[in-house]
CSV table of C-alpha atoms in Angstrom, one decimal:
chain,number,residue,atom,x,y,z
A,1,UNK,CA,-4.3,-26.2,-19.7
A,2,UNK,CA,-5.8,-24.3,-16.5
A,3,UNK,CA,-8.0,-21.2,-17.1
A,4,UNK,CA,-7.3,-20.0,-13.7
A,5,UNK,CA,-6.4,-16.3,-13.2
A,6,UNK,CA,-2.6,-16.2,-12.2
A,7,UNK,CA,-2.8,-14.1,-8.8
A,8,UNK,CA,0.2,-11.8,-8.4
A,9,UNK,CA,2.2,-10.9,-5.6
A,10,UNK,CA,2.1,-7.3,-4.7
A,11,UNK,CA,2.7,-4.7,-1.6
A,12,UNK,CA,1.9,-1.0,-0.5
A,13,UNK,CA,2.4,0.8,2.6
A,14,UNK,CA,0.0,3.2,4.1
A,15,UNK,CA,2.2,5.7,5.3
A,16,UNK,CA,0.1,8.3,8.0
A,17,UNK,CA,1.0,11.2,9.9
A,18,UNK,CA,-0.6,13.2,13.3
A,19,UNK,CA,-2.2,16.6,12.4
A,20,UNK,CA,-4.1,18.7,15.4
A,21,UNK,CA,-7.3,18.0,13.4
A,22,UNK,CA,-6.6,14.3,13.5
A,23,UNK,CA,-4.3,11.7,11.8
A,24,UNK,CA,-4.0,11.9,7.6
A,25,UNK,CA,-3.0,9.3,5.7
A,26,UNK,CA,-1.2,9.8,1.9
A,27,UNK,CA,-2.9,8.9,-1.2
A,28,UNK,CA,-2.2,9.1,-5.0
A,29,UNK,CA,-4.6,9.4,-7.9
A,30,UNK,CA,-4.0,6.4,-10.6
A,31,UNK,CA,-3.8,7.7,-14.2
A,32,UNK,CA,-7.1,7.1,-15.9
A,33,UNK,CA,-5.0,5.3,-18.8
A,34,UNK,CA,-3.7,2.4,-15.9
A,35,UNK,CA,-5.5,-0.8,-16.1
A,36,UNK,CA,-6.1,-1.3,-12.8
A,37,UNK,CA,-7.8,1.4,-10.1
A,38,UNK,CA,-7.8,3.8,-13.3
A,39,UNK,CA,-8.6,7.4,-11.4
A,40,UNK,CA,-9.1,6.0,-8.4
A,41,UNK,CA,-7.5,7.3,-4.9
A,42,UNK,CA,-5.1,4.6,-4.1
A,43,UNK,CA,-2.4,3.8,-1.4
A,44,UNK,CA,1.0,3.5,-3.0
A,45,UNK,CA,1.8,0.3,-4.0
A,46,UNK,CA,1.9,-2.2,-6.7
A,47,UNK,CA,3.8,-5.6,-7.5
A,48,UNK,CA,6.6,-7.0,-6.0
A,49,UNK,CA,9.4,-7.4,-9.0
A,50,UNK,CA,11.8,-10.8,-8.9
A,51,UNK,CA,14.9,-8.4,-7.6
A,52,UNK,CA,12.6,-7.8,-4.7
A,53,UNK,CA,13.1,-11.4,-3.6
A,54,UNK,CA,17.5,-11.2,-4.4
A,55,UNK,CA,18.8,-13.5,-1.5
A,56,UNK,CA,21.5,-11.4,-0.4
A,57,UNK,CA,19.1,-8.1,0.5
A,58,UNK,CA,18.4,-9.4,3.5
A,59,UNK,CA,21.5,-8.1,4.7
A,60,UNK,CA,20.6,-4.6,4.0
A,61,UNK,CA,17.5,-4.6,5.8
A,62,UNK,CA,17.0,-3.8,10.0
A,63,UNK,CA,13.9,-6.3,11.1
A,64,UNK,CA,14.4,-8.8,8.9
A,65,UNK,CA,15.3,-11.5,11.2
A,66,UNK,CA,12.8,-14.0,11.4
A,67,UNK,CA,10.8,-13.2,8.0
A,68,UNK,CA,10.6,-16.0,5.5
A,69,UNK,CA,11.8,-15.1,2.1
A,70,UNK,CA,8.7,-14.2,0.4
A,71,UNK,CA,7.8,-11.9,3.3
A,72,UNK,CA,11.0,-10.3,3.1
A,73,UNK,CA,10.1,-9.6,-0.8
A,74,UNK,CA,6.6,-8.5,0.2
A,75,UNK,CA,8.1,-5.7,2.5
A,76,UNK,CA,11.0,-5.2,0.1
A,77,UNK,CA,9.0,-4.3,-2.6
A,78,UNK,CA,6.6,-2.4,-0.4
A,79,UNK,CA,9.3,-0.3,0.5
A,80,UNK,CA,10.4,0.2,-3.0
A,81,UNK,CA,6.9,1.2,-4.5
A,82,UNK,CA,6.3,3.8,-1.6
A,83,UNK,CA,9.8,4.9,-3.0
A,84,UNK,CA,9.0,5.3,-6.6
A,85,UNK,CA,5.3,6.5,-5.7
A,86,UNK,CA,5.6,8.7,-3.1
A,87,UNK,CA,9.1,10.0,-2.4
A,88,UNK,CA,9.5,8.3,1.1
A,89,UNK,CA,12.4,6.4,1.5
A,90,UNK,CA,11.7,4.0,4.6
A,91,UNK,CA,16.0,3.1,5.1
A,92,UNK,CA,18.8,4.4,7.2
A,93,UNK,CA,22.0,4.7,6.5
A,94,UNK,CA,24.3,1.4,7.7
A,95,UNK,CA,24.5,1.3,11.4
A,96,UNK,CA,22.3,4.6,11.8
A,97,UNK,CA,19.4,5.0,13.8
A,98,UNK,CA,17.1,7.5,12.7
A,99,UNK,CA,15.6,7.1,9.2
A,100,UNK,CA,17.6,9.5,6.2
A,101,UNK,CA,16.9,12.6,6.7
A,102,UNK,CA,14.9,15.1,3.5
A,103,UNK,CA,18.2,16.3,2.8
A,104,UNK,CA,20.0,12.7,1.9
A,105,UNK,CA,16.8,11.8,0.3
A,106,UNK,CA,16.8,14.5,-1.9
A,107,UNK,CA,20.1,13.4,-3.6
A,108,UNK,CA,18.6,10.1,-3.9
A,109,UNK,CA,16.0,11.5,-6.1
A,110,UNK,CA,17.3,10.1,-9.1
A,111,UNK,CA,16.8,6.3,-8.2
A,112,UNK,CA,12.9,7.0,-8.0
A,113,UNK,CA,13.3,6.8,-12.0
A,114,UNK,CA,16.2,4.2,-12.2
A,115,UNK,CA,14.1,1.8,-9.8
A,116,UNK,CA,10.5,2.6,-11.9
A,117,UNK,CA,12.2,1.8,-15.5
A,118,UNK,CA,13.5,-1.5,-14.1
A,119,UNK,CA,17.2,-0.2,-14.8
A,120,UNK,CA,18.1,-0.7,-10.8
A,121,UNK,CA,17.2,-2.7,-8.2
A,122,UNK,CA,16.9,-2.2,-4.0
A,123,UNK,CA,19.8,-4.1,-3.6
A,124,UNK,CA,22.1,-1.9,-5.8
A,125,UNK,CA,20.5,0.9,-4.0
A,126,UNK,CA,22.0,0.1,-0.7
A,127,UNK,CA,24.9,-1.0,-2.1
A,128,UNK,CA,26.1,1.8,-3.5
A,129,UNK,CA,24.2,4.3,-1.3
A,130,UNK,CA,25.4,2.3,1.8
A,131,UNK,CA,22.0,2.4,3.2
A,132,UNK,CA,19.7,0.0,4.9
A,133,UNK,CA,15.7,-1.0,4.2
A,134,UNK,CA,13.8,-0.1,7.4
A,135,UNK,CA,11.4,-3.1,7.6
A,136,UNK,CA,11.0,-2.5,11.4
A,137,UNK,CA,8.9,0.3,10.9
A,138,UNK,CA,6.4,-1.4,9.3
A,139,UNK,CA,3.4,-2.7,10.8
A,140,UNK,CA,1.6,-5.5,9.1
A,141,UNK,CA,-2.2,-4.2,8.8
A,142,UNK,CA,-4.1,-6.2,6.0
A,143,UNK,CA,-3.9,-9.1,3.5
A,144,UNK,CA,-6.0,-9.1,0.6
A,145,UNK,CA,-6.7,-11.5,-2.4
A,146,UNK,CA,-8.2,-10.3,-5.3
A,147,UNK,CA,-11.6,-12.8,-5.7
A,148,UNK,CA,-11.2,-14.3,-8.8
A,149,UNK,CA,-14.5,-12.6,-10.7
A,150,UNK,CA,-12.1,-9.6,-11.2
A,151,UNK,CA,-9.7,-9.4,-14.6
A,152,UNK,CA,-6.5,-9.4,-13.0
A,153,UNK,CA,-5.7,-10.9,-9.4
A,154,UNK,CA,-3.4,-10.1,-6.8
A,155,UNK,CA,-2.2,-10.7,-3.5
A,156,UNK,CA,-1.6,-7.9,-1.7
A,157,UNK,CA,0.2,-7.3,1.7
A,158,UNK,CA,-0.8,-3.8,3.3
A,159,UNK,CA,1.5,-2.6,5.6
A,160,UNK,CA,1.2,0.5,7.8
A,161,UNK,CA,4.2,3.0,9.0
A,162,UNK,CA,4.7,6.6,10.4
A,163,UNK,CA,6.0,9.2,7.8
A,164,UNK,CA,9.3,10.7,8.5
A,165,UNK,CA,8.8,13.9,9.2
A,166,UNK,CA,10.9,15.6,6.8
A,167,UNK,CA,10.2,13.7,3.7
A,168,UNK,CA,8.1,15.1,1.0
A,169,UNK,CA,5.5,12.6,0.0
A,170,UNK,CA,4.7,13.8,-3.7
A,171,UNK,CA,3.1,11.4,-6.6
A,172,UNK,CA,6.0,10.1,-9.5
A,173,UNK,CA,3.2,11.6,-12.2
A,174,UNK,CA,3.4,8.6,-14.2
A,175,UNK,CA,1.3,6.2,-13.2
A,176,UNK,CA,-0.4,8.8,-10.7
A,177,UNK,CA,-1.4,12.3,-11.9
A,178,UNK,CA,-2.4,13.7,-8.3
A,179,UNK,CA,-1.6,13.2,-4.7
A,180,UNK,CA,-3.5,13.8,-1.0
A,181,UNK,CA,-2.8,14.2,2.7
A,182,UNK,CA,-6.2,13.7,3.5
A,183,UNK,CA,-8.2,12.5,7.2
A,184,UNK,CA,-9.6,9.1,6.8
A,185,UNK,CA,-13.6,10.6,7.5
A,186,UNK,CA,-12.5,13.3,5.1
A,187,UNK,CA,-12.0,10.7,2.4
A,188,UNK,CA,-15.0,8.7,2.9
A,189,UNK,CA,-17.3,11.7,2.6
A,190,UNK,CA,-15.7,12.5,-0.7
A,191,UNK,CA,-16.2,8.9,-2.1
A,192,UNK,CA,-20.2,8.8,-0.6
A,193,UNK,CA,-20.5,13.0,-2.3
A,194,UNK,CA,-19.2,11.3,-5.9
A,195,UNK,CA,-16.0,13.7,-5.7
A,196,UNK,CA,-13.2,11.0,-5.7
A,197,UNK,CA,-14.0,7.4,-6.2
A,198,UNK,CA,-11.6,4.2,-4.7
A,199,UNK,CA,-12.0,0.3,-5.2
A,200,UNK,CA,-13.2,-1.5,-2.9
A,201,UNK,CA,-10.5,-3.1,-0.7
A,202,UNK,CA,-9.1,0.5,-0.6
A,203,UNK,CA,-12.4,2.2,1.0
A,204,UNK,CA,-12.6,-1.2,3.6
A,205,UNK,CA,-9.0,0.1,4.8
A,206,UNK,CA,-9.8,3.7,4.8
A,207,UNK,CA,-12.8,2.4,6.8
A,208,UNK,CA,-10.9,1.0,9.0
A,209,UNK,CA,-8.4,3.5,9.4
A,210,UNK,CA,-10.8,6.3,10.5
A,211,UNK,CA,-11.7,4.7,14.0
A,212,UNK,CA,-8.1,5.6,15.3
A,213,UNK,CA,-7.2,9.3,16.5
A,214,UNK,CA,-3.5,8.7,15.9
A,215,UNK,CA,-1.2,6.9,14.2
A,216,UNK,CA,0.2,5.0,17.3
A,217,UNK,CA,-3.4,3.7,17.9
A,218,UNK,CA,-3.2,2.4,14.2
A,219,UNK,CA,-0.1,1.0,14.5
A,220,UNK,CA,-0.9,-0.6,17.8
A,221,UNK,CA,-4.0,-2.3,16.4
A,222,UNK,CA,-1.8,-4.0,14.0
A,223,UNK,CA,-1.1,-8.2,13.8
A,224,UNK,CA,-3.4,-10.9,13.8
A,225,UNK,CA,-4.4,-9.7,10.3
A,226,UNK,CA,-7.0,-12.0,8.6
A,227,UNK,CA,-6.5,-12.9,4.6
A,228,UNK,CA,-9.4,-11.7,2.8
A,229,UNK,CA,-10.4,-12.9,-0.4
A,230,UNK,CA,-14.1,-11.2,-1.2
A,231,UNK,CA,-17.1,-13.4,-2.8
A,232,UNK,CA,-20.0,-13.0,-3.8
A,233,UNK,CA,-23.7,-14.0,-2.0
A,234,UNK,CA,-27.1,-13.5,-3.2
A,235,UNK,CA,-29.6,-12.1,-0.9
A,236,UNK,CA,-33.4,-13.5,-0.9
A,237,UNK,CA,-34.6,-10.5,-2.8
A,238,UNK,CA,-31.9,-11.8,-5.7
A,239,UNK,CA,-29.5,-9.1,-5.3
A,240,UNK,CA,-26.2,-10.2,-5.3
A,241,UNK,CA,-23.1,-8.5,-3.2
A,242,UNK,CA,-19.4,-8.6,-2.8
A,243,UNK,CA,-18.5,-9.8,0.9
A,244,UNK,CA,-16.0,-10.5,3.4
A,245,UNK,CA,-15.6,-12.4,6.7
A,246,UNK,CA,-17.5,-10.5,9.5
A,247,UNK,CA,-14.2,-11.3,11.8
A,248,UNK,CA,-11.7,-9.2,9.7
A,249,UNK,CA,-12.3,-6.1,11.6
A,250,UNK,CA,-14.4,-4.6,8.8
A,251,UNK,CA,-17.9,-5.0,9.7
A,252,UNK,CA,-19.9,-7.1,7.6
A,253,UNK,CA,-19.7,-4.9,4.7
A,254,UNK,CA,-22.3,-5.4,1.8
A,255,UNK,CA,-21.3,-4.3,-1.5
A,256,UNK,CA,-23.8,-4.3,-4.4
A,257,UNK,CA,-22.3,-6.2,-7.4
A,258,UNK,CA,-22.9,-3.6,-9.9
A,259,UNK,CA,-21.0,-0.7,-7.6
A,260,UNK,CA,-17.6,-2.8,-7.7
A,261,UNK,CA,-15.1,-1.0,-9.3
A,262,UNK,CA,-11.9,-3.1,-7.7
């Protein structure tokens, strides 16, 4: 019998917005009782469920055409954790459009819960809502693969869109007890002053983020996205560090082994 880690499939958006001070981008605390990224600042995001994958939800999506199956279900359940996490519906209604607006996603608060408990899925949400997934307003920004010295092991499809402007973002205070607006910069001084802490493929994308001025820039810089999966090298001196590829468009990050928290 293989020993080998299964590696999960799972999605998250990064959603961002323009302020005059610069662009923010939303972020949620994980609970310090969750297993994985416990108190860390964290996109929203998390694994993509079976009903994610249902074979007749392509029909409720705008920008699917063209998308295999499992990248349908990456972007599916992307849109769904942003739901449950945050708040922000990415869907129109049928035939609309502009996304819902705050007031039509206010009524369709309660299938934050319904969705998180597993009692409904995206496809009865558009059913019965008559709405839409908005996959065309997501960029595809990064692809990481948990290296396999970690516990648990995932495969995880970022993608990046623009917040509505009318939606609240707010945290589901379950599996995340705080949430941020916060500049990119802003959020990297806080991890290097101790204040907030975030694993390591998180702070790469923060990173990465904070060398746009606006969320079109971001968005434009999109595609071409390189898989990552970190590993490990040892430097003559014996220390040992987590890396990536210097072509992923992060640098040639070195991160000391015993600083890895993700």
């Amino acid at each position: 019998m293989s020993d080998a880690k299964p590696i999960l499939d799972a999605a998250t958006i990064v959603i961002m917005r323009d302020r005059p001070t610069g662009p923010e981008v939303f972020m949620v605390v994980r609970h310090h009782q969750i297993d994985f990224a416990a108190g860390a600042l964290v996109f929203p995001g998390g694994k993509v469920d079976a009903a994610d994958g249902e074979a007749d939800l392509r029909q409720y999506c705008a920008g699917a055409d063209g998308l295999d199956d499992r990248t349908l279900a990456f972007q599916i359940g992307a849109i769904r954790e942003a739901f449950e996490e945050s708040g922000v519906l990415f869907a129109r209604e049928q035939g609309a459009a502009a996304l819902i607006s705050g007031e039509r996603l206010r009524a369709l608060e309660p299938w934050r819960d319904r969705l998180n408990a597993g009692g409904a899925t995206m496809r009865d949400l558009a059913a019965t809502e008559g709405l839409e997934f908005a996959l065309d307003c997501l960029a595809h920004y990064a692809h990481w693969i948990t290296p396999d010295l970690m516990p648990k092991r995932f495969d995880t499809q970022f993608y990046l869109a623009r917040a509505p402007e009318d939606h609240l973002a707010v945290h589901d205070g379950g599996e995340n007890v705080d949430s941020i607006w916060i500049n990119p910069a802003q959020a990297l001084e806080d991890v290097a002053a101790d204040r907030r802490t975030m694993v390591f493929p998180t702070r790469m994308n923060v990173q990465k983020l904070a060398q746009y001025e606006t969320v079109d820039a971001a968005i434009a810089a999109c595609g071409n996205v390189v898989t990552i999966e970190p590993f490990l090298l040892q430097d003559p001196d014996g220390t040992t560090y987590l890396r990536i590829q210097a072509n992923a468009g992060y640098g040639d990050p070195k991160e000391p082994i015993g600083r890895v928290k993700g």
